CSV table of N, CA, C and O in Angstrom, one decimal:
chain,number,residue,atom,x,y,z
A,60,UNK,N,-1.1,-52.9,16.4
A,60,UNK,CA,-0.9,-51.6,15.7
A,60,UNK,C,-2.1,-50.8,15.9
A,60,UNK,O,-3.3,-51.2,16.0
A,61,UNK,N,-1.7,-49.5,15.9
A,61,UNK,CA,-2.9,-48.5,15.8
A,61,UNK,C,-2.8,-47.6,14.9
A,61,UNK,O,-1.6,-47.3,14.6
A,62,UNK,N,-3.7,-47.1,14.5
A,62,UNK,CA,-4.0,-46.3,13.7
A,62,UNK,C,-5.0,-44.9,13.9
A,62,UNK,O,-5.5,-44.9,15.0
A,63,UNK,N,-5.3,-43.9,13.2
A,63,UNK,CA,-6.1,-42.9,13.7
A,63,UNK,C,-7.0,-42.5,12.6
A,63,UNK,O,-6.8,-42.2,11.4
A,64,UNK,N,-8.4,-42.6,13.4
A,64,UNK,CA,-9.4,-42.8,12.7
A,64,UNK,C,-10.3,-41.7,13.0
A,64,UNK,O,-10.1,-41.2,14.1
A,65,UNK,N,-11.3,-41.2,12.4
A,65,UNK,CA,-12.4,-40.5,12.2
A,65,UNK,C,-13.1,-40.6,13.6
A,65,UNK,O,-12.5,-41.7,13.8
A,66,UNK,N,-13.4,-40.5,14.2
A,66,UNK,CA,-14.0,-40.1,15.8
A,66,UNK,C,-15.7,-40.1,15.4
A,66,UNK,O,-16.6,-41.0,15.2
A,67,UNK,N,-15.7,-37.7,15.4
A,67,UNK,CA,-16.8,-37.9,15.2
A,67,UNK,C,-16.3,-36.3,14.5
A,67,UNK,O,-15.2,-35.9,14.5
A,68,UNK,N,-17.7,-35.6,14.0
A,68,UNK,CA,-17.5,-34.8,13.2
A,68,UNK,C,-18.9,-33.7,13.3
A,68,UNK,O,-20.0,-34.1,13.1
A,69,UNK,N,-18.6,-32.1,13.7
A,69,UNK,CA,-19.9,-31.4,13.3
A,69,UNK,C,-19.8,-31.2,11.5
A,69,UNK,O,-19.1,-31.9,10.8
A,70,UNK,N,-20.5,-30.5,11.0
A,70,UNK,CA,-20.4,-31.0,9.7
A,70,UNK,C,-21.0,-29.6,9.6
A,70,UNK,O,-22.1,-29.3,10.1
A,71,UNK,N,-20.1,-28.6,8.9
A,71,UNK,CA,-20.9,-26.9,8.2
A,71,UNK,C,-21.5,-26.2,9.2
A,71,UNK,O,-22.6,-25.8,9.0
A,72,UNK,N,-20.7,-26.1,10.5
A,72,UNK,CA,-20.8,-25.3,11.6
A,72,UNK,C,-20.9,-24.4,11.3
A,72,UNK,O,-20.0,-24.5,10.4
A,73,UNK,N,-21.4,-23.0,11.3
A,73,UNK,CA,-21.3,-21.6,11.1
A,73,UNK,C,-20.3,-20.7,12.4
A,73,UNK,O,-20.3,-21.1,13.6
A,74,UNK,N,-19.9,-20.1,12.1
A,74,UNK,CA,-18.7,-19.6,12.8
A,74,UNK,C,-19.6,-18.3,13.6
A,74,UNK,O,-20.0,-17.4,12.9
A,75,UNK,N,-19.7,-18.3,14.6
A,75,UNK,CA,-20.6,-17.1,15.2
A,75,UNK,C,-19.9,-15.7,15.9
A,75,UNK,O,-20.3,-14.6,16.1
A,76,UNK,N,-18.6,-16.6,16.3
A,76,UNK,CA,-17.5,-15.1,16.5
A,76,UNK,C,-16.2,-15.2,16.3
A,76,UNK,O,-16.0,-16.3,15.8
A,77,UNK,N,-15.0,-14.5,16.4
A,77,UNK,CA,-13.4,-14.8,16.1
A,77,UNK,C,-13.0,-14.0,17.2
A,77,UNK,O,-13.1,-12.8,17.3
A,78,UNK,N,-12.6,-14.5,17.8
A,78,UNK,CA,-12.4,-13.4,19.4
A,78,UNK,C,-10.2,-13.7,19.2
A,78,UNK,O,-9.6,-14.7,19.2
A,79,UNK,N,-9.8,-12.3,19.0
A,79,UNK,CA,-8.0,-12.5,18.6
A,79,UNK,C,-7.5,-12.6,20.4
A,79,UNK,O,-6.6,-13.4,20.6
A,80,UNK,N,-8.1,-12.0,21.5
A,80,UNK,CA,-7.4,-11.5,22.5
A,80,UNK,C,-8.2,-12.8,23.4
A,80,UNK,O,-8.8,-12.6,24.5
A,81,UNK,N,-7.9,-13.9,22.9
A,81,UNK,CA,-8.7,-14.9,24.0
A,81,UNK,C,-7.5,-15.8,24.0
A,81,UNK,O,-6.7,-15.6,23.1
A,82,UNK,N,-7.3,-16.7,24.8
A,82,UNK,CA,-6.5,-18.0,24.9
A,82,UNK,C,-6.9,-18.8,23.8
A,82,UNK,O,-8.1,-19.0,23.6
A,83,UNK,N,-6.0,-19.3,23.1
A,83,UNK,CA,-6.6,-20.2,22.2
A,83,UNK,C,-7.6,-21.5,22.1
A,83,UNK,O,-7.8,-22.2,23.1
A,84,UNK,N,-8.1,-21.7,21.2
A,84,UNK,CA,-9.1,-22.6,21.2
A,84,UNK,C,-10.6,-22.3,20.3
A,84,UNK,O,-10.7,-21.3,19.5
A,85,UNK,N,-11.5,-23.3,20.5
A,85,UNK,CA,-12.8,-23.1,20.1
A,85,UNK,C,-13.6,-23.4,20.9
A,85,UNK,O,-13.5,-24.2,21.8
A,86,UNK,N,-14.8,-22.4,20.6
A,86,UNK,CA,-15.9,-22.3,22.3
A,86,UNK,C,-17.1,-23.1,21.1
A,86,UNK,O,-17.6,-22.6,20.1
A,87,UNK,N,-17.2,-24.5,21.8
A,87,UNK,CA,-18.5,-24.8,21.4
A,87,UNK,C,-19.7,-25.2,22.0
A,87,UNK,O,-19.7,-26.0,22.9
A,88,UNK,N,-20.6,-24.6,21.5
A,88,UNK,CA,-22.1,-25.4,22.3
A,88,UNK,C,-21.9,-26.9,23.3
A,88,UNK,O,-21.8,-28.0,22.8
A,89,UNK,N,-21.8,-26.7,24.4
A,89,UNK,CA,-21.9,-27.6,24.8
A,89,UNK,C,-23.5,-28.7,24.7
A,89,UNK,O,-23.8,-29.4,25.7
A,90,UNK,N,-23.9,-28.6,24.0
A,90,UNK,CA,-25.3,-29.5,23.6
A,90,UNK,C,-24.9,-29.9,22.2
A,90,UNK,O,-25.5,-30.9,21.7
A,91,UNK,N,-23.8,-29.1,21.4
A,91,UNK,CA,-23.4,-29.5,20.5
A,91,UNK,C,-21.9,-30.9,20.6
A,91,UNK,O,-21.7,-31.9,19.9
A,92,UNK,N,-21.2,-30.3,21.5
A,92,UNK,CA,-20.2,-30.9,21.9
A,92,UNK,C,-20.7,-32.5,22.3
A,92,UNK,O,-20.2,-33.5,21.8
A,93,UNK,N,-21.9,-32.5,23.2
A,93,UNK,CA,-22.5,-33.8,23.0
A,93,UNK,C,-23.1,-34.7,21.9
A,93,UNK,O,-22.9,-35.9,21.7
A,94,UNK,N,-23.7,-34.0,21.3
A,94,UNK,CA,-24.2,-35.0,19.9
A,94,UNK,C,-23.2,-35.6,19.5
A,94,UNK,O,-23.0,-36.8,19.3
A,95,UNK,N,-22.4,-34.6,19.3
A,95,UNK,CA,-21.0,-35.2,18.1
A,95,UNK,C,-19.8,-36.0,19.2
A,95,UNK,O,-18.7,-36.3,18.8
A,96,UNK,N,-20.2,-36.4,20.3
A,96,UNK,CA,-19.6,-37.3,21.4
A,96,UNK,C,-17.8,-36.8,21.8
A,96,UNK,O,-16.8,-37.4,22.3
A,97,UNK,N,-18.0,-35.8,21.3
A,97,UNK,CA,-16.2,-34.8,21.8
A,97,UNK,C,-16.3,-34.9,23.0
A,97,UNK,O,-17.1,-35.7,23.5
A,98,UNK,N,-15.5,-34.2,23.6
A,98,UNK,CA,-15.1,-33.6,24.7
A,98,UNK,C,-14.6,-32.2,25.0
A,98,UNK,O,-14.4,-31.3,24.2
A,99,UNK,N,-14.3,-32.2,26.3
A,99,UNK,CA,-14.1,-30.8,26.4
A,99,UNK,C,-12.6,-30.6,26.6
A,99,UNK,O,-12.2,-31.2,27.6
A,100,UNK,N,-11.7,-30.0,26.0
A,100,UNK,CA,-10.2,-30.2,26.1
A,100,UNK,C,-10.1,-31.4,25.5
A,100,UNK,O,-9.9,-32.3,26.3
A,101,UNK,N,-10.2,-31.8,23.7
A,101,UNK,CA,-10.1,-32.6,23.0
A,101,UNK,C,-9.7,-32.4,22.0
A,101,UNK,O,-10.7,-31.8,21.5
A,102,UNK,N,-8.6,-32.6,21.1
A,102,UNK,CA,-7.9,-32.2,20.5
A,102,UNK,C,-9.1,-33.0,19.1
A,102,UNK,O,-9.6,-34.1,19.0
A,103,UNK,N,-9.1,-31.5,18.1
A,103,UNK,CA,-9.4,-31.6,16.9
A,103,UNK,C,-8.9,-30.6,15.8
A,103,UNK,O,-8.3,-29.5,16.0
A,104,UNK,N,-9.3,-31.0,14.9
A,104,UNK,CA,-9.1,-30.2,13.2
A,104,UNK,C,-10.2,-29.5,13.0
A,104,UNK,O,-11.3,-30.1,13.2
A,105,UNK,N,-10.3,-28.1,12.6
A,105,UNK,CA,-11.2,-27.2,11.6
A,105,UNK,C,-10.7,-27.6,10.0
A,105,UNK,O,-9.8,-28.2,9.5
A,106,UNK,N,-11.4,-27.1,9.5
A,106,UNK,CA,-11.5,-27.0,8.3
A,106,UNK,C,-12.3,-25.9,8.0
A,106,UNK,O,-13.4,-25.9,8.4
A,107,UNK,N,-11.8,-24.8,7.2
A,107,UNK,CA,-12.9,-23.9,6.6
A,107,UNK,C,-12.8,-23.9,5.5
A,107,UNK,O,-11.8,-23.8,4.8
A,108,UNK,N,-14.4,-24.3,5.1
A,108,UNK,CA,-15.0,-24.8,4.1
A,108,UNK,C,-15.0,-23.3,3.1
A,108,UNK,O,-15.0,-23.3,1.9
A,109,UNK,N,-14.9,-21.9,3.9
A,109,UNK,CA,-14.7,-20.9,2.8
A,109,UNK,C,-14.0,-20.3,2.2
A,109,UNK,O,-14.1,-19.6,1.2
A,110,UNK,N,-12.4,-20.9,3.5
A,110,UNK,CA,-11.3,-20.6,2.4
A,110,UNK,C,-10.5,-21.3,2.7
A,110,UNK,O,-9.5,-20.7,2.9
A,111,UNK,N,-10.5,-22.4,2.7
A,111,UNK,CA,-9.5,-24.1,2.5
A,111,UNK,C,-8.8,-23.7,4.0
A,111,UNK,O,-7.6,-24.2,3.7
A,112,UNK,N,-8.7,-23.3,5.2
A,112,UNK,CA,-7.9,-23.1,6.0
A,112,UNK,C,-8.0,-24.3,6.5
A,112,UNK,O,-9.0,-24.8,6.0
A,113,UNK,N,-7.2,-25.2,7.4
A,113,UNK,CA,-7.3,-26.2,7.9
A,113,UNK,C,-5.9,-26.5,9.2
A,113,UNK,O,-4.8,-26.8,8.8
A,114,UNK,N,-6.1,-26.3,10.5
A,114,UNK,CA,-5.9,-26.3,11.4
A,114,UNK,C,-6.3,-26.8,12.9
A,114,UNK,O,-7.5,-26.8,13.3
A,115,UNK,N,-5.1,-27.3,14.0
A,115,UNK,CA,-6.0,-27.9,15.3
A,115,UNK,C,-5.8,-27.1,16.0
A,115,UNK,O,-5.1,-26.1,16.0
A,116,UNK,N,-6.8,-27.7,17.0
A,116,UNK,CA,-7.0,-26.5,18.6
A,116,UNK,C,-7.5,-27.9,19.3
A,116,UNK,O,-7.3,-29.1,19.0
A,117,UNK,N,-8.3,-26.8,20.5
A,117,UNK,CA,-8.8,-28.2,21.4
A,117,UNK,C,-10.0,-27.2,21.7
A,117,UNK,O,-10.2,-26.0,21.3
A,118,UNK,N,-10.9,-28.1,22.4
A,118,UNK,CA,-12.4,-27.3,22.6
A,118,UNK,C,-12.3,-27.5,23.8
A,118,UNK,O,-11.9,-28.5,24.5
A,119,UNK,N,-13.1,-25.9,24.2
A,119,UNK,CA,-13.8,-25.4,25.6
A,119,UNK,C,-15.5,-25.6,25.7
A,119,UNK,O,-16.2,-25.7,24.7
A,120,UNK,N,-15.8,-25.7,26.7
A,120,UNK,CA,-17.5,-25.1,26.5
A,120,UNK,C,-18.1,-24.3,26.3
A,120,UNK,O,-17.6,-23.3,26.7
A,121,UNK,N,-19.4,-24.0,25.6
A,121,UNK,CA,-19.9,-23.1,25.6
A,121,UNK,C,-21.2,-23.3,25.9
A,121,UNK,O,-21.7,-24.4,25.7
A,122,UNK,N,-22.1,-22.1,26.6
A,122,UNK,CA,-23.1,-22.5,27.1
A,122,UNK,C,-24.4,-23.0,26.3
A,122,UNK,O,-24.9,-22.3,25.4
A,123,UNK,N,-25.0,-24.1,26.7
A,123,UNK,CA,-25.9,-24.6,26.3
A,123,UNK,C,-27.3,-24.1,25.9
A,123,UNK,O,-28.1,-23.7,26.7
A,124,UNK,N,-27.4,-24.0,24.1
A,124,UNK,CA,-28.4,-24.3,23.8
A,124,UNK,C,-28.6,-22.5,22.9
A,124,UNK,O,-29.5,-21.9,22.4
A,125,UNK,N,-26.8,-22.0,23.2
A,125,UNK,CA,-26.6,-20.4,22.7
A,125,UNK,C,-26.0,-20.9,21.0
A,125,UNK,O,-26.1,-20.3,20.0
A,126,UNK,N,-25.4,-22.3,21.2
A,126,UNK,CA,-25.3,-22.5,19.8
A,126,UNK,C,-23.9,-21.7,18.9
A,126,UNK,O,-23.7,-21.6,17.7
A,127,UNK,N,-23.1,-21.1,19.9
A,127,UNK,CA,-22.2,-20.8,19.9
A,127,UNK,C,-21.0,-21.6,19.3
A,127,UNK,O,-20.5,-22.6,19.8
A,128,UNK,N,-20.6,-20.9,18.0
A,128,UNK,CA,-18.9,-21.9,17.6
A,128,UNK,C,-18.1,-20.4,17.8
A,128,UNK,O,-18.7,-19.4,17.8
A,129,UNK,N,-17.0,-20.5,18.0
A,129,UNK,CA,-16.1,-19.2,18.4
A,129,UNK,C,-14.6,-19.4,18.5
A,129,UNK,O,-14.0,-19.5,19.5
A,130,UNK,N,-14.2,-19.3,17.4
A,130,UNK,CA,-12.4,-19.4,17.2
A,130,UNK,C,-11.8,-18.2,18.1
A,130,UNK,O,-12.3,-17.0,17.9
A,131,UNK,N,-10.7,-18.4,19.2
A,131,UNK,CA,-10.2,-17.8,20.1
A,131,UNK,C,-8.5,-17.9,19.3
A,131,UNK,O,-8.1,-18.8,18.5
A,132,UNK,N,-8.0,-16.7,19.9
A,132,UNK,CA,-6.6,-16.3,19.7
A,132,UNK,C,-6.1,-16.5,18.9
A,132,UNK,O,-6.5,-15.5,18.2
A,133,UNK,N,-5.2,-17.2,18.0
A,133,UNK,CA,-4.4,-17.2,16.8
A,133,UNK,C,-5.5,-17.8,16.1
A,133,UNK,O,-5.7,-17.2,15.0
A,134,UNK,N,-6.1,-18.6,16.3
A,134,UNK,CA,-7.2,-19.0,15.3
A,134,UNK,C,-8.3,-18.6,15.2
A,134,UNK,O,-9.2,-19.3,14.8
A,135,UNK,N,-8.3,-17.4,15.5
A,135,UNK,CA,-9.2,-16.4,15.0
A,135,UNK,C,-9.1,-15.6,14.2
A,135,UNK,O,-10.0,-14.8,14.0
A,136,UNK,N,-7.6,-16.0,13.5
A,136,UNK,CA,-7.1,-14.9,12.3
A,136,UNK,C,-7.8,-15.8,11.2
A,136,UNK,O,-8.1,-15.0,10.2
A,137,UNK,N,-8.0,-16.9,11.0
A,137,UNK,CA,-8.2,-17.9,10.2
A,137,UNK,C,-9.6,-18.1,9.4
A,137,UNK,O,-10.0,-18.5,8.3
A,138,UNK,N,-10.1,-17.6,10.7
A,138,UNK,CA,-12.2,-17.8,9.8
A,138,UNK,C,-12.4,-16.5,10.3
A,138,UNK,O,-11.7,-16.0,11.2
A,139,UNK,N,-13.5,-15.9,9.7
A,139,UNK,CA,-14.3,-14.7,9.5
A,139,UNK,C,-15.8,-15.5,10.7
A,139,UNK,O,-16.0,-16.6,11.2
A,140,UNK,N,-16.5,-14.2,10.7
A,140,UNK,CA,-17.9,-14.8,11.3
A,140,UNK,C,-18.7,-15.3,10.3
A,140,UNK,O,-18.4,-15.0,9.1
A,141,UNK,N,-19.5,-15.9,10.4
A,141,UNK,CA,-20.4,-16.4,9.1
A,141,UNK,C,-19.6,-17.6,8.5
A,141,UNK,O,-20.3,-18.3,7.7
A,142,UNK,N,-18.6,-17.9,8.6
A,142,UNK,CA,-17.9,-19.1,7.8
A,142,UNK,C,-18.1,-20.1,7.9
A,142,UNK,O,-18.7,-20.2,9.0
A,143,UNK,N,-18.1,-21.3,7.3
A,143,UNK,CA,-19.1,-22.4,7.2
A,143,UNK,C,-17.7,-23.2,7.6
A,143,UNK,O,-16.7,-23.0,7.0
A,144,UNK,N,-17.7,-24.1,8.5
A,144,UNK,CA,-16.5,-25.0,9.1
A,144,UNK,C,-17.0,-26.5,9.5
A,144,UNK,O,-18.1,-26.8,9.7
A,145,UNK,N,-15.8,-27.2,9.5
A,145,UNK,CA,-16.0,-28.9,9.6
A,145,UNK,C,-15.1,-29.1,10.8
A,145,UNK,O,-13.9,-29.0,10.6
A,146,UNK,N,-15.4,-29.5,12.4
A,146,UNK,CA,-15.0,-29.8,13.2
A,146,UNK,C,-14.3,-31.0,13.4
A,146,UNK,O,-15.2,-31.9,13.5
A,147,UNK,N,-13.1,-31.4,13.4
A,147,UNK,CA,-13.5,-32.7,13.0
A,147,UNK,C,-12.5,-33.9,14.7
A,147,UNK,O,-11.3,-33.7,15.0
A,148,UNK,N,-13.3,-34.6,15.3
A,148,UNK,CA,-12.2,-35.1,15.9
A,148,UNK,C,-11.8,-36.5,15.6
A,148,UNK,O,-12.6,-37.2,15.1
A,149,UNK,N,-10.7,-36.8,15.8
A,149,UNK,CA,-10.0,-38.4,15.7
A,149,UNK,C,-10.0,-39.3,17.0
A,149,UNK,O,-10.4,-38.9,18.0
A,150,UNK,N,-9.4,-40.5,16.8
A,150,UNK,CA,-8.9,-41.2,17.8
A,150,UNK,C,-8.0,-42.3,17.6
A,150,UNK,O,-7.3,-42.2,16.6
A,151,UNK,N,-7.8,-43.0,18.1
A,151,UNK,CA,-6.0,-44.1,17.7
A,151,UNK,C,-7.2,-45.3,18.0
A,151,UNK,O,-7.9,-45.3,19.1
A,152,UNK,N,-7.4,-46.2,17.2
A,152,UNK,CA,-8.1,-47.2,17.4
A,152,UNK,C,-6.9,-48.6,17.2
A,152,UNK,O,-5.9,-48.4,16.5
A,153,UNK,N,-7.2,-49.7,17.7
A,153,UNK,CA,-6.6,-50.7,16.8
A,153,UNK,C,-7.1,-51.2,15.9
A,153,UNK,O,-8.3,-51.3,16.0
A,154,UNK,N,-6.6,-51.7,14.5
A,154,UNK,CA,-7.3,-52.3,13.3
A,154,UNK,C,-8.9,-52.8,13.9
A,154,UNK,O,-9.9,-52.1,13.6
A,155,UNK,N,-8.9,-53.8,14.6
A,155,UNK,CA,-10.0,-54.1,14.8
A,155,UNK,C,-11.3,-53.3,15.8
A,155,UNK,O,-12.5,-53.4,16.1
A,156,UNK,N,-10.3,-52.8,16.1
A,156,UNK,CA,-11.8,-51.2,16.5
A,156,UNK,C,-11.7,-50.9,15.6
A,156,UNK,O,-12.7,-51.2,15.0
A,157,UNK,N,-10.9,-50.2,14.9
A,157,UNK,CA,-11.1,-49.5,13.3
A,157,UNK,C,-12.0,-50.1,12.5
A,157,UNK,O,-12.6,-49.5,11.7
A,158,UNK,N,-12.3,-51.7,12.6
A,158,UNK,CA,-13.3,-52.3,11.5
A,158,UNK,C,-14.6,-52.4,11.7
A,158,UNK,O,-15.5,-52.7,11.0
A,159,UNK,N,-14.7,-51.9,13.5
A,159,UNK,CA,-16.2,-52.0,13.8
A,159,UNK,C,-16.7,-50.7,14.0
A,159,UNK,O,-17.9,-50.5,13.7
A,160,UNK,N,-16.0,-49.7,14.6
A,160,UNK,CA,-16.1,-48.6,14.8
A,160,UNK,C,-17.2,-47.4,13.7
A,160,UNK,O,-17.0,-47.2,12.5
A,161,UNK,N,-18.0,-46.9,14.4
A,161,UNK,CA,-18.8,-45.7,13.0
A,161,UNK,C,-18.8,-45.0,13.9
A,161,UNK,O,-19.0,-45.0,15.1
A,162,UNK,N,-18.5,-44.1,12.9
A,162,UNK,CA,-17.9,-42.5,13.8
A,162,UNK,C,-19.9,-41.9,13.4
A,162,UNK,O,-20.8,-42.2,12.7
A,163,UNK,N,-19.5,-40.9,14.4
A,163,UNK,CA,-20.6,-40.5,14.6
A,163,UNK,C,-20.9,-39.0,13.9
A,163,UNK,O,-19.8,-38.3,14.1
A,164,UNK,N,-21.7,-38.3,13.3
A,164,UNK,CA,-22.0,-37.3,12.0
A,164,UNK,C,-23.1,-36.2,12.4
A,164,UNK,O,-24.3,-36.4,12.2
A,165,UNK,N,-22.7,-35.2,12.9
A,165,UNK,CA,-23.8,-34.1,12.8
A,165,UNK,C,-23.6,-32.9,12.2
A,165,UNK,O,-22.8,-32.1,12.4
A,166,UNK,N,-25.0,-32.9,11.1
A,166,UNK,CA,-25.3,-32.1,10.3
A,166,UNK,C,-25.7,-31.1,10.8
A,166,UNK,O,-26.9,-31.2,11.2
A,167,UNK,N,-25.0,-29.6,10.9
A,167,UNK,CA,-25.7,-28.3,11.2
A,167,UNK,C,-26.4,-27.4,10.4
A,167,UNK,O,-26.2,-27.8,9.3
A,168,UNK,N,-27.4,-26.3,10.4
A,168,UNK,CA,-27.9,-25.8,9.4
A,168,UNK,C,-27.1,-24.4,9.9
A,168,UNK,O,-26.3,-24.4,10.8
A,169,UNK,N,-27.5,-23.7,9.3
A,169,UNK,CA,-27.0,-22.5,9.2
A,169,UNK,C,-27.3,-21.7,10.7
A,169,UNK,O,-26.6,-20.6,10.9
A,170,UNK,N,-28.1,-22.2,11.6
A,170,UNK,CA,-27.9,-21.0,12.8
A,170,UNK,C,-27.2,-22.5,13.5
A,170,UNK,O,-27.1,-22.3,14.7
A,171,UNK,N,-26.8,-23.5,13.2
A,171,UNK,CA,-26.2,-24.4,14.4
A,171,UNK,C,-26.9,-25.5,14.6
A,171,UNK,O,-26.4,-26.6,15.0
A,172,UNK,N,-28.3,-25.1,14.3
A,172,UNK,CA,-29.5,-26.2,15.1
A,172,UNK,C,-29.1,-28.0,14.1
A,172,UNK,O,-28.9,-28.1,12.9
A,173,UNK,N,-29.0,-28.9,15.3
A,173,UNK,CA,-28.7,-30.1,13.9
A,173,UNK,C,-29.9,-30.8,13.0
A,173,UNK,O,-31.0,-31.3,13.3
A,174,UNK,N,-29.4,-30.8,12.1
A,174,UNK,CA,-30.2,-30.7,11.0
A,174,UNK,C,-30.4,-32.3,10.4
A,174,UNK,O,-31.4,-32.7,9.8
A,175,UNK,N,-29.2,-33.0,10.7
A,175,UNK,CA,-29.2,-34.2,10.7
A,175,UNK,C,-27.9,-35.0,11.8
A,175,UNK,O,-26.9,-34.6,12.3
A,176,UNK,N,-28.6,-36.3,11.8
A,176,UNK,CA,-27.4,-37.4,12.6
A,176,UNK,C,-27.2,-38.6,12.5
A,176,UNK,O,-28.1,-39.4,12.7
A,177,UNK,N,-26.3,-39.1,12.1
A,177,UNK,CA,-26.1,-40.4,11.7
A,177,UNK,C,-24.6,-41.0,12.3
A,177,UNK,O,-23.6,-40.3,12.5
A,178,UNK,N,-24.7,-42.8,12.4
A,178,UNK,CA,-23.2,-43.1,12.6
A,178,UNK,C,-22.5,-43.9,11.5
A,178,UNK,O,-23.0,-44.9,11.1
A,179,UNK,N,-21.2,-43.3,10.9
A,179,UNK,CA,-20.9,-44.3,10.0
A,179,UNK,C,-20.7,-43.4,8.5
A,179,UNK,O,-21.2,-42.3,8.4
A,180,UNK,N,-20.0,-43.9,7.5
A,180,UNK,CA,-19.6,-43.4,6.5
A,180,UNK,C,-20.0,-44.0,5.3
A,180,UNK,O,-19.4,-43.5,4.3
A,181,UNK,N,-20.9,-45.2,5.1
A,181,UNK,CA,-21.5,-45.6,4.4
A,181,UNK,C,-22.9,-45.2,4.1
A,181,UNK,O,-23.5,-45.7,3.2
């Protein structure tokens, strides 16, 4: 059996643009996209932490080191700029990946820069 588990997660991303006339998606830092061990065209969850919205997309790149988060097309109606958001991706593990598995955690500060990193939920 499998199950779907916690992956990895940016944590209080700040929202830096809402672009309505773009293809949908989210443009993230590609230096960010690494930490948090995503991918590029990888299906995940937002959450906005400023007004309970919670919705999926998949992520594109964005260029490294601009620190860019950027909701495109329909989900750009969703967050404002400045909004504080929770990236979040999953994966289908089996129970016993699931018991060894520590998802991986990065803490953003307010321009992006990470602020903390850790693996694991304990």
């Amino acid at each position: 059996m499998n199950i779907t588990m916690l992956y990895s997660k940016l944590h209080r991303a700040t929202v830096t643009d809402a672009n309505l006339n773009y293809v949908g998606s989210i443009t993230i830092d590609t230096e960010l996209i690494k930490a948090a061990n995503m991918r590029v065209g990888q299906k995940i969850d937002i959450v906005n932490v400023n007004n309970g919205e919670r919705f999926s997309t998949y992520i594109i790149p964005g260029d490294a080191g601009k620190k860019d988060i950027c909701l495109n097309g329909a989900a750009a109606r969703k967050v404002h700029k400045g909004d504080k958001i929770i990236i979040i991706a999953y994966a289908s593990m089996t129970e016993k990946e699931a018991d060894e598995y520590k998802p991986k955690v990065v803490i953003l500060d307010d321009d992006n820069n990470i602020a903390q990193e850790f693996s694991g939920l304990e």
